[in-house]
Amino acid sequence: MSKIRLSDISTTPPEGMDKEAIKLMTKEFVKELDELQNLLYAEHKHSVLIVLQGMDASGKDGLIRKVLGNMNPQGVNVKSFKGPTDEEKDHDFLWRIHRHVPAKGMIQVFNRSHYEDILIQRVHKWIDDKTAEKRMQAINNFERLLSEDNNTTILKFYLHISQEEQSKRLQERLEDPRKMWKYNKSDSVEAKLWKEYKKMYEDAFEHCNEVKWNIVPADKNWYKEYVVAQTLRDTLRSFEMQYPNLEQ
């Protein structure tokens, strides 16, 4: 597998994409996803884990709302991982993650994830490279366990935003009353570490790739939503699920 270099991948939609046509297709995907999620829940044989990663302001929250917001909330869980609590720090780094993996029939979304433990931890030098290497091995084993032992399909998305677009969105958090609640004093500090985060993401892509990463151009929300919705729709279709019959 060739190394993923984010600088070689565009953050904008491919040329020639019709915005309005794509938005209509996304609406159709979202409608179908509602039925497919119901079928997933009823058949109770598969589960799906969606991992969303990206720089600050890459649009994870909005994506969850637009693509998954139409589904039955009984069958979809969302977990946002912040900094670990004191209790979580007293355990291995995957302890708090494993508690939220999906049961059969469920779709689980991780808004940030176990990858933070080899991203922000390395950028701020809270762990050294040797520890990071061990954690990456543990992540591969963890994801393999979910796939092989519980029939969990893992979809990993990196929302690929440009530095210019991030700056614009962070500024909106200071100026738009509807977005001020998203503002965090650490935003500007983390934004200055763009190159370091980029390097650590590329290292994660290279060493935690048994489950492939989907690099999603994220400067335009309408295209990002389309890519994720289509990928999830195609994945659920591939299960060839059937509603259970009445027990005889």
GROMACS .gro file of N, CA and C in nm, residues 6 9-12 53-60 158-170 194 215-221 224:
model
  105
    6LEU      N    1  -0.163   1.361   0.258
    6LEU     CA    2  -0.281   1.447   0.252
    6LEU      C    3  -0.262   1.564   0.157
    9ILE      N    4  -0.401   1.506  -0.187
    9ILE     CA    5  -0.544   1.479  -0.200
    9ILE      C    6  -0.622   1.609  -0.186
   10SER      N    7  -0.709   1.636  -0.280
   10SER     CA    8  -0.787   1.760  -0.278
   10SER      C    9  -0.886   1.760  -0.163
   11THR      N   10  -0.911   1.878  -0.109
   11THR     CA   11  -1.012   1.894  -0.004
   11THR      C   12  -1.145   1.939  -0.063
   12THR      N   13  -1.152   1.955  -0.194
   12THR     CA   14  -1.274   2.001  -0.261
   12THR      C   15  -1.329   1.892  -0.352
   53GLN      N   16  -1.296   1.104   1.207
   53GLN     CA   17  -1.180   1.180   1.251
   53GLN      C   18  -1.161   1.298   1.157
   54GLY      N   19  -1.092   1.399   1.206
   54GLY     CA   20  -1.065   1.517   1.124
   54GLY      C   21  -1.014   1.629   1.210
   55MET      N   22  -0.955   1.728   1.145
   55MET     CA   23  -0.909   1.845   1.218
   55MET      C   24  -1.029   1.916   1.280
   56ASP      N   25  -1.004   2.004   1.376
   56ASP     CA   26  -1.111   2.085   1.434
   56ASP      C   27  -1.185   2.159   1.322
   57ALA      N   28  -1.318   2.164   1.333
   57ALA     CA   29  -1.405   2.234   1.239
   57ALA      C   30  -1.419   2.162   1.105
   58SER      N   31  -1.385   2.034   1.101
   58SER     CA   32  -1.401   1.959   0.976
   58SER      C   33  -1.546   1.916   0.952
   59GLY      N   34  -1.633   1.936   1.051
   59GLY     CA   35  -1.776   1.915   1.029
   59GLY      C   36  -1.830   1.780   1.070
   60LYS      N   37  -1.776   1.723   1.176
   60LYS     CA   38  -1.822   1.591   1.221
   60LYS      C   39  -1.965   1.595   1.273
  158TYR      N   40  -1.178   0.999   0.737
  158TYR     CA   41  -1.103   1.119   0.772
  158TYR      C   42  -1.161   1.233   0.691
  159LEU      N   43  -1.216   1.335   0.760
  159LEU     CA   44  -1.278   1.448   0.693
  159LEU      C   45  -1.167   1.549   0.660
  160HIS      N   46  -1.133   1.554   0.532
  160HIS     CA   47  -1.014   1.624   0.484
  160HIS      C   48  -1.046   1.769   0.450
  161ILE      N   49  -1.014   1.857   0.542
  161ILE     CA   50  -1.042   1.999   0.528
  161ILE      C   51  -0.913   2.076   0.505
  162SER      N   52  -0.920   2.185   0.430
  162SER     CA   53  -0.801   2.267   0.407
  162SER      C   54  -0.778   2.359   0.527
  163GLN      N   55  -0.655   2.403   0.540
  163GLN     CA   56  -0.621   2.494   0.650
  163GLN      C   57  -0.697   2.626   0.635
  164GLU      N   58  -0.716   2.669   0.511
  164GLU     CA   59  -0.789   2.794   0.486
  164GLU      C   60  -0.935   2.783   0.527
  165GLU      N   61  -0.997   2.670   0.493
  165GLU     CA   62  -1.137   2.650   0.529
  165GLU      C   63  -1.153   2.636   0.680
  166GLN      N   64  -1.057   2.571   0.744
  166GLN     CA   65  -1.064   2.560   0.890
  166GLN      C   66  -1.059   2.698   0.954
  167SER      N   67  -0.969   2.783   0.907
  167SER     CA   68  -0.957   2.919   0.962
  167SER      C   69  -1.088   2.995   0.947
  168LYS      N   70  -1.152   2.980   0.833
  168LYS     CA   71  -1.280   3.046   0.807
  168LYS      C   72  -1.387   2.997   0.905
  169ARG      N   73  -1.394   2.866   0.926
  169ARG     CA   74  -1.497   2.810   1.015
  169ARG      C   75  -1.470   2.845   1.161
  170LEU      N   76  -1.345   2.847   1.200
  170LEU     CA   77  -1.314   2.885   1.338
  170LEU      C   78  -1.348   3.032   1.363
  194TRP      N   79  -0.110   2.245   1.298
  194TRP     CA   80  -0.161   2.180   1.177
  194TRP      C   81  -0.061   2.080   1.118
  215ILE      N   82  -1.065   0.882   0.282
  215ILE     CA   83  -1.026   1.023   0.291
  215ILE      C   84  -1.131   1.103   0.216
  216VAL      N   85  -1.210   1.181   0.289
  216VAL     CA   86  -1.327   1.248   0.231
  216VAL      C   87  -1.302   1.398   0.217
  217PRO      N   88  -1.299   1.451   0.096
  217PRO     CA   89  -1.288   1.597   0.079
  217PRO      C   90  -1.399   1.667   0.156
  218ALA      N   91  -1.363   1.759   0.247
  218ALA     CA   92  -1.462   1.810   0.342
  218ALA      C   93  -1.479   1.962   0.341
  219ASP      N   94  -1.419   2.030   0.243
  219ASP     CA   95  -1.438   2.175   0.238
  219ASP      C   96  -1.582   2.213   0.204
  220LYS      N   97  -1.649   2.126   0.129
  220LYS     CA   98  -1.789   2.149   0.093
  220LYS      C   99  -1.875   2.043   0.163
  221ASN      N  100  -1.962   2.088   0.251
  221ASN     CA  101  -2.041   1.994   0.331
  221ASN      C  102  -2.129   1.905   0.244
  224LYS      N  103  -1.919   1.613   0.117
  224LYS     CA  104  -1.881   1.525   0.229
  224LYS      C  105  -1.997   1.436   0.269
   0.00000   0.00000   0.00000
